[in-house]
Tab-separated table of N, CA and C and ligand atoms in Angstrom:
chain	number	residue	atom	x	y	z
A	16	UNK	N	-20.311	50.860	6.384
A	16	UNK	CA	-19.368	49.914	6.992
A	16	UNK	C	-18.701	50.569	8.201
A	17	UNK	N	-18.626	49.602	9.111
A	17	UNK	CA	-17.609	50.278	10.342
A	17	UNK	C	-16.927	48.736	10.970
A	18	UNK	N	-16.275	49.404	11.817
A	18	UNK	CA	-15.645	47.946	12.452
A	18	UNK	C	-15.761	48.566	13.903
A	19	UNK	N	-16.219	47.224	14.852
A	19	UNK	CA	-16.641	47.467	15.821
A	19	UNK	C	-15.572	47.125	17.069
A	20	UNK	N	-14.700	47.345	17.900
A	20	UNK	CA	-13.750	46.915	18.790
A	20	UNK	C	-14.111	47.415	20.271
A	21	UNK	N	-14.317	45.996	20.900
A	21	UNK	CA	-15.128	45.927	22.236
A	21	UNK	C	-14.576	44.514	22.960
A	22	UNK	N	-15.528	44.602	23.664
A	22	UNK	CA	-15.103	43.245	24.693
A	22	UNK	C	-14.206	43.685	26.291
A	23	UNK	N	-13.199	43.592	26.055
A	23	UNK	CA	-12.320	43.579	27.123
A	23	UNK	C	-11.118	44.509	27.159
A	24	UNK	N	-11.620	45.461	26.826
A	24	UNK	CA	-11.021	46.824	26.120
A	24	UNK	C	-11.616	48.306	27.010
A	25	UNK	N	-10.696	48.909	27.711
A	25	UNK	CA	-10.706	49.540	28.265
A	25	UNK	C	-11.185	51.111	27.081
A	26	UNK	N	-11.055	51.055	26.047
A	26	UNK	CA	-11.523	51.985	24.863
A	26	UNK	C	-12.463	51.754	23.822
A	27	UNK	N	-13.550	51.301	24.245
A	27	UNK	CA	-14.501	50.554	23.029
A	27	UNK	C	-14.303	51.401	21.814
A	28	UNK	N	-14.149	50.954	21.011
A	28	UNK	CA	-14.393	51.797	19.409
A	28	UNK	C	-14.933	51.430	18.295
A	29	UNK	N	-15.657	52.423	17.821
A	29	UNK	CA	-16.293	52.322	16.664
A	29	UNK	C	-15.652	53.215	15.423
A	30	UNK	N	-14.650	51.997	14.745
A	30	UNK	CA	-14.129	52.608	13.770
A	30	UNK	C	-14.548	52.632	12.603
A	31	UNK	N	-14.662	53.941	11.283
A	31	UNK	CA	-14.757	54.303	10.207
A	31	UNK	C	-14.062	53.513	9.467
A	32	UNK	N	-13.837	53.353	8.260
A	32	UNK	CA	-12.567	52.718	7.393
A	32	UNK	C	-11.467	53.917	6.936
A	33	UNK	N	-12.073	55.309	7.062
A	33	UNK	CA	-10.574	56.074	7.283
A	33	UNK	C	-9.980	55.991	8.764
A	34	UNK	N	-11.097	55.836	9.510
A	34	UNK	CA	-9.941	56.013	11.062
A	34	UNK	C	-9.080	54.408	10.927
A	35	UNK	N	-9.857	53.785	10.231
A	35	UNK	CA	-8.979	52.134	9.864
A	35	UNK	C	-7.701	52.741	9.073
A	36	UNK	N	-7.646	53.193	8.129
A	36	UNK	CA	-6.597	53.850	7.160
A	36	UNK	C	-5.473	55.327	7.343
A	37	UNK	N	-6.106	55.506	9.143
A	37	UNK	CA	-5.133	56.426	9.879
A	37	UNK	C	-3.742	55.287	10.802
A	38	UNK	N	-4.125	54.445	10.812
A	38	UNK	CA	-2.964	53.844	11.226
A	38	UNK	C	-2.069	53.717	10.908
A	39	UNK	N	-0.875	53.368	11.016
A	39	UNK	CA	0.383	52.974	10.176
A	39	UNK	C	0.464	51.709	9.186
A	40	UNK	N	0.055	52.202	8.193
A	40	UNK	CA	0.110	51.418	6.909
A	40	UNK	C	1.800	50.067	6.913
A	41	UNK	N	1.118	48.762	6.915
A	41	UNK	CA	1.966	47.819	7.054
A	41	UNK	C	2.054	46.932	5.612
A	42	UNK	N	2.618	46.417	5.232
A	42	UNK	CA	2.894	45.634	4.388
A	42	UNK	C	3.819	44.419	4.803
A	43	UNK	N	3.067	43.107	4.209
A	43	UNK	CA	3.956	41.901	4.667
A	43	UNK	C	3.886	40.651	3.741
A	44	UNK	N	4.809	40.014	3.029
A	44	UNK	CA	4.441	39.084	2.517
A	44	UNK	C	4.330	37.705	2.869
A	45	UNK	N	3.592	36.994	2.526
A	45	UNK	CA	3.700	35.973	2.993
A	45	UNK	C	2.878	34.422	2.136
A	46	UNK	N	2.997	33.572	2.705
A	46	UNK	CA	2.095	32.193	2.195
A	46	UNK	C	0.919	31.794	2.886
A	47	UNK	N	-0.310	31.631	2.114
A	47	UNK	CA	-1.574	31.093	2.786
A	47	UNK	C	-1.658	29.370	3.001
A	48	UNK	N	-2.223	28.778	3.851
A	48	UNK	CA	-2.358	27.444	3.903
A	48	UNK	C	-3.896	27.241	4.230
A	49	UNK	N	-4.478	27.113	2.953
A	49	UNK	CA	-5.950	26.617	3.612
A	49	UNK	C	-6.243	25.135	4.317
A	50	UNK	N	-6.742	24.927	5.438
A	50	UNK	CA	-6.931	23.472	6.132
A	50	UNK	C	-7.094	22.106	5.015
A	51	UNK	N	-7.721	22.319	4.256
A	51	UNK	CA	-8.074	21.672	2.981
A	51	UNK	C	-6.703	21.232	2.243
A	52	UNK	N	-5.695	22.337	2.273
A	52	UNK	CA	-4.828	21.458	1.604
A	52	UNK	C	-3.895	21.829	0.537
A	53	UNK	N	-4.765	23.292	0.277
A	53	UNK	CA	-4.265	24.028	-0.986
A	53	UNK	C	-3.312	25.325	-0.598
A	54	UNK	N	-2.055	26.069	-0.351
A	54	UNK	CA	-1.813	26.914	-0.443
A	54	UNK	C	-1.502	28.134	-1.520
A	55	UNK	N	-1.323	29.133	-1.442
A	55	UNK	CA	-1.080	29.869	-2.273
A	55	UNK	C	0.288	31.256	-1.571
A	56	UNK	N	1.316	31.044	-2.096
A	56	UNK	CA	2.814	31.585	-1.650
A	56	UNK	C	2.605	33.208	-2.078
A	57	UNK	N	3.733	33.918	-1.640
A	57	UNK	CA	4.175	35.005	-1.771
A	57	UNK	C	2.359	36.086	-2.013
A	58	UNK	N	2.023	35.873	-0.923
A	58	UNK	CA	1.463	37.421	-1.300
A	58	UNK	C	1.481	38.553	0.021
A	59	UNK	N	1.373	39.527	-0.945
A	59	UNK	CA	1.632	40.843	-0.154
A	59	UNK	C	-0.056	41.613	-0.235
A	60	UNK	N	0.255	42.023	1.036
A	60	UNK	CA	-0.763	42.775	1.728
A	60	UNK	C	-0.454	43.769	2.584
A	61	UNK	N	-1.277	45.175	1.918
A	61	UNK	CA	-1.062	46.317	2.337
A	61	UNK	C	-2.196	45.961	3.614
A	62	UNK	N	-1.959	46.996	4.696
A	62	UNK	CA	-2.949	46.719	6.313
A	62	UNK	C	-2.389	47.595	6.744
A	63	UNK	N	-2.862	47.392	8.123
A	63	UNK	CA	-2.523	48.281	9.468
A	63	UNK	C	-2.153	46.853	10.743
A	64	UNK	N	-1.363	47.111	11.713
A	64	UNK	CA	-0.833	45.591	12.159
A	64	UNK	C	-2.256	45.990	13.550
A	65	UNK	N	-2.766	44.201	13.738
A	65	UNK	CA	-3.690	44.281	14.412
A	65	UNK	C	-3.173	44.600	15.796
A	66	UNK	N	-1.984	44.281	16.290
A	66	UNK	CA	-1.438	45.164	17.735
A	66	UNK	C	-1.440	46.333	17.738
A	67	UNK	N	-1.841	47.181	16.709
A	67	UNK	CA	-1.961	48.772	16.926
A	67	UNK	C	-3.128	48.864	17.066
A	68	UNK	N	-4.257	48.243	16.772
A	68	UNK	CA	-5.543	48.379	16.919
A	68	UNK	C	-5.786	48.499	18.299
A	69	UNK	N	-5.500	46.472	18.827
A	69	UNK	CA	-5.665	46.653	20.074
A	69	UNK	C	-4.654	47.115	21.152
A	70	UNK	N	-3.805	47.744	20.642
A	70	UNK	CA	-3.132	48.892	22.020
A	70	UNK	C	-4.282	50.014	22.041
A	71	UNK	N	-4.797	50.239	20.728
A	71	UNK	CA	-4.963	51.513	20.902
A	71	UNK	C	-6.440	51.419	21.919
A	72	UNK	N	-6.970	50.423	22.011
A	72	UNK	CA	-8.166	50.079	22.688
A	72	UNK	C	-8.105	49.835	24.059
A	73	UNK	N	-6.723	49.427	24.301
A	73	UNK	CA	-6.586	49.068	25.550
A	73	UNK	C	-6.868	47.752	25.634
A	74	UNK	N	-6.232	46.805	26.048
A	74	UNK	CA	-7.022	45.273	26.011
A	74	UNK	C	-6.647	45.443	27.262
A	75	UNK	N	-7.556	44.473	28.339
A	75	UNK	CA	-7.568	44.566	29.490
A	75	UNK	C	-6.701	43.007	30.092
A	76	UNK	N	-5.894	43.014	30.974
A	76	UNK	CA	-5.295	41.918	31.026
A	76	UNK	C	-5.621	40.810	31.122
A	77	UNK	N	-7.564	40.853	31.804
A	77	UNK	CA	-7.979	39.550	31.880
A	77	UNK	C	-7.888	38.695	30.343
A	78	UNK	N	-8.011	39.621	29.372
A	78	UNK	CA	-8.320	39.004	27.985
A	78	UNK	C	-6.937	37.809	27.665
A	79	UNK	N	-7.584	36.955	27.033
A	79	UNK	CA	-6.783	36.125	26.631
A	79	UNK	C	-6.994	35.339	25.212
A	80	UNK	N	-8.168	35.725	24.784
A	80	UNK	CA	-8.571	35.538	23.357
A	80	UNK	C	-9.435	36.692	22.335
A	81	UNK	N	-9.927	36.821	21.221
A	81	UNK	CA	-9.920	37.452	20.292
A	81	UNK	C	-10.882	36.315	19.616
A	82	UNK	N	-12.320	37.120	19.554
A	82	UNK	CA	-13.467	36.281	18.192
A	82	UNK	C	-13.090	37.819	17.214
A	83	UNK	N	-13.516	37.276	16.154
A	83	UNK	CA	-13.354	38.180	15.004
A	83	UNK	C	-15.044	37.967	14.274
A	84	UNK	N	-15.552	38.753	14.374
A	84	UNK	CA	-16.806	38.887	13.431
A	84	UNK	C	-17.019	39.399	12.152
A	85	UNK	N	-17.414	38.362	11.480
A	85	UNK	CA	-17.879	38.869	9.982
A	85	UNK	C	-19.136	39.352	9.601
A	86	UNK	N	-19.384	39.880	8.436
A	86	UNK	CA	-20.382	40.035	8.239
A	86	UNK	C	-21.552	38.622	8.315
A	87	UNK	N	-22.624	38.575	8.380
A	87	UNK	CA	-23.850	37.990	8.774
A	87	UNK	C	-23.649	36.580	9.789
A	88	UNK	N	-22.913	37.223	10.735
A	88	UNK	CA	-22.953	36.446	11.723
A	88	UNK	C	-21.406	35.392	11.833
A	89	UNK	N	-20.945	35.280	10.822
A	89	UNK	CA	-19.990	34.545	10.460
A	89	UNK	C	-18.425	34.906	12.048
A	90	UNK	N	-18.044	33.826	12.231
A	90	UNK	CA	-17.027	34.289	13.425
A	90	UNK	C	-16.174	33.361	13.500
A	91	UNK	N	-14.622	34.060	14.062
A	91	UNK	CA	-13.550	32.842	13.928
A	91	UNK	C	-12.966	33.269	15.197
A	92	UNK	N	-12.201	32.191	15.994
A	92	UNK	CA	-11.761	32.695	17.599
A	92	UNK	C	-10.211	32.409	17.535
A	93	UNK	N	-9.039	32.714	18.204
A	93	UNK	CA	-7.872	32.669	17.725
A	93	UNK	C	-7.523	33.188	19.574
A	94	UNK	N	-5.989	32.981	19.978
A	94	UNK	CA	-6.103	33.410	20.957
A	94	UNK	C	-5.438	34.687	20.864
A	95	UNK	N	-5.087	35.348	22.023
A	95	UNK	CA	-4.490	36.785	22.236
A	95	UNK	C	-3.363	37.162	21.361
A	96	UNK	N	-2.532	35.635	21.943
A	96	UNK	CA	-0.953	36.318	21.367
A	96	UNK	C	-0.528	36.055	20.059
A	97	UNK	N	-1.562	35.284	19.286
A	97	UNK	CA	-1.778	35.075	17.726
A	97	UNK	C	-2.050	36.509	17.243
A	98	UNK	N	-3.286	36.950	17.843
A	98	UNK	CA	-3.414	38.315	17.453
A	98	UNK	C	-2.821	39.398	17.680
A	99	UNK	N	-1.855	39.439	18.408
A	99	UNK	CA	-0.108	40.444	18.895
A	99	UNK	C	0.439	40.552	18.155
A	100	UNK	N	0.665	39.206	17.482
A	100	UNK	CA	2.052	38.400	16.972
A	100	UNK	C	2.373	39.712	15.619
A	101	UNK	N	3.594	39.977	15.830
A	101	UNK	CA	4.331	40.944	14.770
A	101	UNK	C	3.779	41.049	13.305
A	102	UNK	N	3.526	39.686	12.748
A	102	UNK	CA	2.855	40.051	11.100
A	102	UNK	C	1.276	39.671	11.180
A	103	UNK	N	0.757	40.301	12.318
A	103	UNK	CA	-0.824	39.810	12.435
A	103	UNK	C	-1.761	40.830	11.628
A	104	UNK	N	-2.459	40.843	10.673
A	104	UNK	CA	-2.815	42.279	10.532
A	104	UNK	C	-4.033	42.545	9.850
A	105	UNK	N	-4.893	43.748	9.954
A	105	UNK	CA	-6.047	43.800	9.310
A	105	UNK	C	-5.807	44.504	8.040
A	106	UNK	N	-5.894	43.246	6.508
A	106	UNK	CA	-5.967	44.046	6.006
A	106	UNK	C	-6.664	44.853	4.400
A	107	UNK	N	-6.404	45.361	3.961
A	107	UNK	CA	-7.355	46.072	2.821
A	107	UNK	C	-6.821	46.206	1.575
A	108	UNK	N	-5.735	45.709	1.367
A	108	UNK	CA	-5.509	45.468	-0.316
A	108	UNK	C	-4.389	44.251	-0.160
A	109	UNK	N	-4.528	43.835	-1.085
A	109	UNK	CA	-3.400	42.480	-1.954
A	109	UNK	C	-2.703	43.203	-3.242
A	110	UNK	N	-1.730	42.960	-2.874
A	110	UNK	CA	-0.846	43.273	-3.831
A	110	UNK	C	-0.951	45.077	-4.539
A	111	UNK	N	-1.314	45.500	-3.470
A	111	UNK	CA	-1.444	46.873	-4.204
A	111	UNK	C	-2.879	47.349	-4.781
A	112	UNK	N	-3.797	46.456	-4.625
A	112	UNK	CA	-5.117	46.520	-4.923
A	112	UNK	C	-6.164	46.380	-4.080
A	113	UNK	N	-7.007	47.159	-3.972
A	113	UNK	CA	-7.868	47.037	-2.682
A	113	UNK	C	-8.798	45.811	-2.811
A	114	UNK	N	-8.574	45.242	-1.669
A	114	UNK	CA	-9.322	44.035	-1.874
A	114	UNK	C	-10.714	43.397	-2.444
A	115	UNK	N	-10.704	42.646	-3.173
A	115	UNK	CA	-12.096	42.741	-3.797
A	115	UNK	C	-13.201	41.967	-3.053
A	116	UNK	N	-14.748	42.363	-3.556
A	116	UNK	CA	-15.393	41.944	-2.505
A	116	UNK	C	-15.659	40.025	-2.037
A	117	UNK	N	-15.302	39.351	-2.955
A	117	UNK	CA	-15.068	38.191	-3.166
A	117	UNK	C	-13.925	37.981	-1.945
A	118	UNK	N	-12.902	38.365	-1.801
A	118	UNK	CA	-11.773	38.220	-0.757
A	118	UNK	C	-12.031	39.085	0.175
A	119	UNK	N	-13.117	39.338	0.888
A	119	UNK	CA	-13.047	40.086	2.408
A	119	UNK	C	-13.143	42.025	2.294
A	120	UNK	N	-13.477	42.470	1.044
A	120	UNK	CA	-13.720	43.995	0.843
A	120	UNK	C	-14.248	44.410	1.859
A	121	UNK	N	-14.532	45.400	2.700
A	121	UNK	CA	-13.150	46.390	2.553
A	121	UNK	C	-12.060	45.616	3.631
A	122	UNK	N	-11.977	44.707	4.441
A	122	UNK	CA	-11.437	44.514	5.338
A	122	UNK	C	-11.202	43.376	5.711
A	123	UNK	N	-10.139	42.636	5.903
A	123	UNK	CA	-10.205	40.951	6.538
A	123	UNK	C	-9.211	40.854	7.402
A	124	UNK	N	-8.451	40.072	8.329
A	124	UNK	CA	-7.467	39.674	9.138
A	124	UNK	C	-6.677	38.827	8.012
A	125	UNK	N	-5.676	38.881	8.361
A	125	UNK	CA	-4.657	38.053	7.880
A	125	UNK	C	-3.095	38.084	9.107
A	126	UNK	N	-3.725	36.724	9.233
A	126	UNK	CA	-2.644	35.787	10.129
A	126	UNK	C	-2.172	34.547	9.622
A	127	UNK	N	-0.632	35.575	9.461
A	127	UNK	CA	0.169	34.326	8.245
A	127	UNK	C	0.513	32.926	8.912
A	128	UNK	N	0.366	32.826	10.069
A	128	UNK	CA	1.277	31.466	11.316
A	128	UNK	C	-0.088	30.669	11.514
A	129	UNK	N	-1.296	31.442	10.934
A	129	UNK	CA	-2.323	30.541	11.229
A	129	UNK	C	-3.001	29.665	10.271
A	130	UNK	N	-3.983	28.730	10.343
A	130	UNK	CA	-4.754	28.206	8.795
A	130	UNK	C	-5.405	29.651	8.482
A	131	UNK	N	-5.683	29.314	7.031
A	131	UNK	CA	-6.339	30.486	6.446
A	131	UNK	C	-8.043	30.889	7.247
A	132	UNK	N	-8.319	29.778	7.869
A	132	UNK	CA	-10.018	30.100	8.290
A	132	UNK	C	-9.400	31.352	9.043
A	133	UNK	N	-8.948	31.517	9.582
A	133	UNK	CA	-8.990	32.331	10.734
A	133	UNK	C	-8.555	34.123	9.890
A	134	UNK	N	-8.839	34.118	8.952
A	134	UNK	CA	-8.207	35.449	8.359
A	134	UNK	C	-9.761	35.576	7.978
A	135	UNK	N	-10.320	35.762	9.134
A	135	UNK	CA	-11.651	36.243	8.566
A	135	UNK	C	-11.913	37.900	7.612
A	136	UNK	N	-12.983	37.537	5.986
A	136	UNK	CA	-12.882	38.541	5.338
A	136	UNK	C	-14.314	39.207	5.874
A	137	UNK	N	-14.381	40.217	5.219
A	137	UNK	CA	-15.581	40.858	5.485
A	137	UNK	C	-15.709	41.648	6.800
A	138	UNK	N	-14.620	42.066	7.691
A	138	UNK	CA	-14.265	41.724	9.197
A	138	UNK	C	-15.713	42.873	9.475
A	139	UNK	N	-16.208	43.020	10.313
A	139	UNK	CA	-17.315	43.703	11.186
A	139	UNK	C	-16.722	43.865	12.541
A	140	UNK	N	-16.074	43.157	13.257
A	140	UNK	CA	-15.873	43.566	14.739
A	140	UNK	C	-14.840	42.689	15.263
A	141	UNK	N	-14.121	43.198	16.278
A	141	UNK	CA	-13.338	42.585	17.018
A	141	UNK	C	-13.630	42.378	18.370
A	142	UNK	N	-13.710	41.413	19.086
A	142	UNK	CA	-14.165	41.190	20.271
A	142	UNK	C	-13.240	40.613	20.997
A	143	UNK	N	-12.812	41.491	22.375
A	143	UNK	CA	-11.738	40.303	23.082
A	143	UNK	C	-12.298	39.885	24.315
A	144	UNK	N	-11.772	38.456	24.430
A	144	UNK	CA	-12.626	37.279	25.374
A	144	UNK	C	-11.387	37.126	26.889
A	145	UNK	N	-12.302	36.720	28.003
A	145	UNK	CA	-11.444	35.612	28.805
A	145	UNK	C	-11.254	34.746	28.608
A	146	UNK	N	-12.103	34.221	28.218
A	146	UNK	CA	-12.470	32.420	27.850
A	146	UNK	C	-12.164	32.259	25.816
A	147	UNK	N	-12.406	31.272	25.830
A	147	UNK	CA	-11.892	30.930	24.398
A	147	UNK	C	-13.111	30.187	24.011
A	148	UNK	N	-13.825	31.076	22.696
A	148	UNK	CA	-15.841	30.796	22.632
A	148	UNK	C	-15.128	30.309	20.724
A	149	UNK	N	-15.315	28.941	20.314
A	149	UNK	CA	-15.143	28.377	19.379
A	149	UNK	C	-16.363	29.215	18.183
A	150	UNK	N	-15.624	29.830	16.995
A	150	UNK	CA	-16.285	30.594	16.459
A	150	UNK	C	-16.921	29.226	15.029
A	151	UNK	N	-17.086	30.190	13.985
A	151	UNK	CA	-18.443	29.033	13.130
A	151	UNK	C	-17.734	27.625	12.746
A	152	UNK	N	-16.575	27.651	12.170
A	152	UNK	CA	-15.486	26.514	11.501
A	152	UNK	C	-15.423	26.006	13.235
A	153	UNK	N	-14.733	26.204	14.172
A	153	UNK	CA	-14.625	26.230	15.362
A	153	UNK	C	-15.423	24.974	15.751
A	154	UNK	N	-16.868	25.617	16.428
A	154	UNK	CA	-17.686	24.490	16.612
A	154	UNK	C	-18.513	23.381	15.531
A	155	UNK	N	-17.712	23.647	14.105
A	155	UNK	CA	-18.023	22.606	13.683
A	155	UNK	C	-16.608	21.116	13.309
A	156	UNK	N	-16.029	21.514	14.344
A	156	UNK	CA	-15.193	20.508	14.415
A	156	UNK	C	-13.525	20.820	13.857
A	157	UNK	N	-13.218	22.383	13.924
A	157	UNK	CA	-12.066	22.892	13.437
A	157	UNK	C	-11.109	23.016	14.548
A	158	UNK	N	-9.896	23.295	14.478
A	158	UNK	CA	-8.801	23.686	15.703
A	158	UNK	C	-9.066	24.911	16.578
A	159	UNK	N	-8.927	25.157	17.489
A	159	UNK	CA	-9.636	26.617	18.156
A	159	UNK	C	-8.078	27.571	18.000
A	160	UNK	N	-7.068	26.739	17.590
A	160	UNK	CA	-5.802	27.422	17.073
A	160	UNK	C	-5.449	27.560	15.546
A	161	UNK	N	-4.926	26.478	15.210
A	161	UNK	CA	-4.896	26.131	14.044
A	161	UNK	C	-3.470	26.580	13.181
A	162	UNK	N	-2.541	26.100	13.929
A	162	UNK	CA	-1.371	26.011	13.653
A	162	UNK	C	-0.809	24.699	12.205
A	163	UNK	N	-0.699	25.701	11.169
A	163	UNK	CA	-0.574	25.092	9.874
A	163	UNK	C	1.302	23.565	10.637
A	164	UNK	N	1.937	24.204	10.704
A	164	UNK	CA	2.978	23.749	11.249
A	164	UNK	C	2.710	22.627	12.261
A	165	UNK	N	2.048	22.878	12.742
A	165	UNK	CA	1.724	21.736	13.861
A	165	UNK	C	0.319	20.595	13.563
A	166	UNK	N	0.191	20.282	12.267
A	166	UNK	CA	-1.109	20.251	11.751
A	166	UNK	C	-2.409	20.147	12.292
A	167	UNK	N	-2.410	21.364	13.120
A	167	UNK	CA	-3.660	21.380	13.871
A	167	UNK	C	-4.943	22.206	13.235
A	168	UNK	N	-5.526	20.756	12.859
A	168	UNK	CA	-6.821	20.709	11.266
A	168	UNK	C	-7.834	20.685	12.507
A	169	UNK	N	-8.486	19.518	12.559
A	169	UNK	CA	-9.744	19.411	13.693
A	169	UNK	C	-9.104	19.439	15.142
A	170	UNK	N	-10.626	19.284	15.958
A	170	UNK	CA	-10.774	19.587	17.352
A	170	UNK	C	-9.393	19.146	17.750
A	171	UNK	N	-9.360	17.808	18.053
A	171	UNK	CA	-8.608	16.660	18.825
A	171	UNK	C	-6.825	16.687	18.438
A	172	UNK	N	-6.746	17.755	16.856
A	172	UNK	CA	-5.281	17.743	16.298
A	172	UNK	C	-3.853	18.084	17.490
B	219	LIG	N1	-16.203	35.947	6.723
B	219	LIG	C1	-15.611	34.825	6.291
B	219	LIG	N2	-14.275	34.779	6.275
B	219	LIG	C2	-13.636	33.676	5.841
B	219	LIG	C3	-14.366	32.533	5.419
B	219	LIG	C4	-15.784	32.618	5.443
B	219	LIG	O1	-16.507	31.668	5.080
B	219	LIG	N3	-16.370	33.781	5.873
B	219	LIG	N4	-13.694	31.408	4.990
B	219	LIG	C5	-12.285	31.254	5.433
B	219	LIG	C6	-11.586	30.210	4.691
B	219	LIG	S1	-11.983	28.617	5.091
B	219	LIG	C7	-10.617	30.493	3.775
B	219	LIG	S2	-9.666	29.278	3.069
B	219	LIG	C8	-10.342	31.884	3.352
B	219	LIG	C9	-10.482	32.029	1.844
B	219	LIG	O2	-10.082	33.318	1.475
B	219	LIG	P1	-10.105	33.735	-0.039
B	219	LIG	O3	-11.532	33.626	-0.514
B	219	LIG	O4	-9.600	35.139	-0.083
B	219	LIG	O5	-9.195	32.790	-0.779
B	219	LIG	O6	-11.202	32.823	3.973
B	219	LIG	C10	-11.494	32.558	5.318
B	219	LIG	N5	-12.269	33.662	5.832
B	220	LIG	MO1	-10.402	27.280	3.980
């Protein structure tokens, strides 16, 4: 396993899951909202916050969005300052337990302000964009944001 961070990044990197686990260990709790309808409250997740990632890469100013790649092709697109945003974060255990492979092992995003699609598990790579490239949920008719609060479910929300 590695995670791959490229695109529009003045530091391409190819990170290990200890150089993932050299960062500053974050913890945040929070509530999931899947598009569908179902949430699930209060959980905590140990991570590293995804703005330390990409400082540490350098994002280049043209960038203005963020695809996230999963394993076998799987991809979700979100924009820049979603992925900044203070409780944005990649991460590797729930509740004190390392995540299992069913929920995104070793690694997933979790962005609490967003629908749950976008906390892609399984994470493989981070890619930052100029343009905003609608990832798999995306071009099949999902929000290219997806602001639970603003109920932005499909394209047109
Ligand atoms: N790689 C990958 N990540 C994904 C998905 C997926 O199909 N593949 N589904 C998303 C959706 S729609 C939801 S609701 C959550 C479900 O996460 P959970 O299985 O931990 O509850 O994962 C998100 N992340
Ligand atoms: Mo979902």
């Amino acid at each position: 396993w590695n995670l791959q961070v490229y695109g529009l990044v003045d530091h391409p990197m190819l990170l290990s899951f200890e150089d993932v686990k050299a960062f500053p260990q974050y913890e945040s709790k929070n509530d999931i909202h899947c598009v569908t309808g179902w949430s699930r409250l209060d959980n905590v997740w140990q991570g590293v916050r995804a703005r330390d990632i990409a400082e540490k890469a350098g994002v280049k100013k043209e960038a203005g969005y963020v695809i996230l790649h999963a394993e076998e092709g799987w991809t979700t697109n979100l924009p820049l300052d979603d992925f900044l945003a203070e409780t944005s974060l990649l991460a590797y255990a729930h509740h004190g337990e390392p995540l299992t492979p069913e929920h995104g092992f070793p690694l997933r995003g979790v962005f609490p302000h967003l629908y749950f699609w976008k906390s892609a598990k399984w994470l493989r790579g981070i890619q930052f964009t100029k343009e905003n490239h609608p990832g798999f949920w995306e071009q099949n008719g999902y929000h290219m944001r997806g602001d639970p609060w603003q109920n932005q479910r499909f394209t047109w929300d």
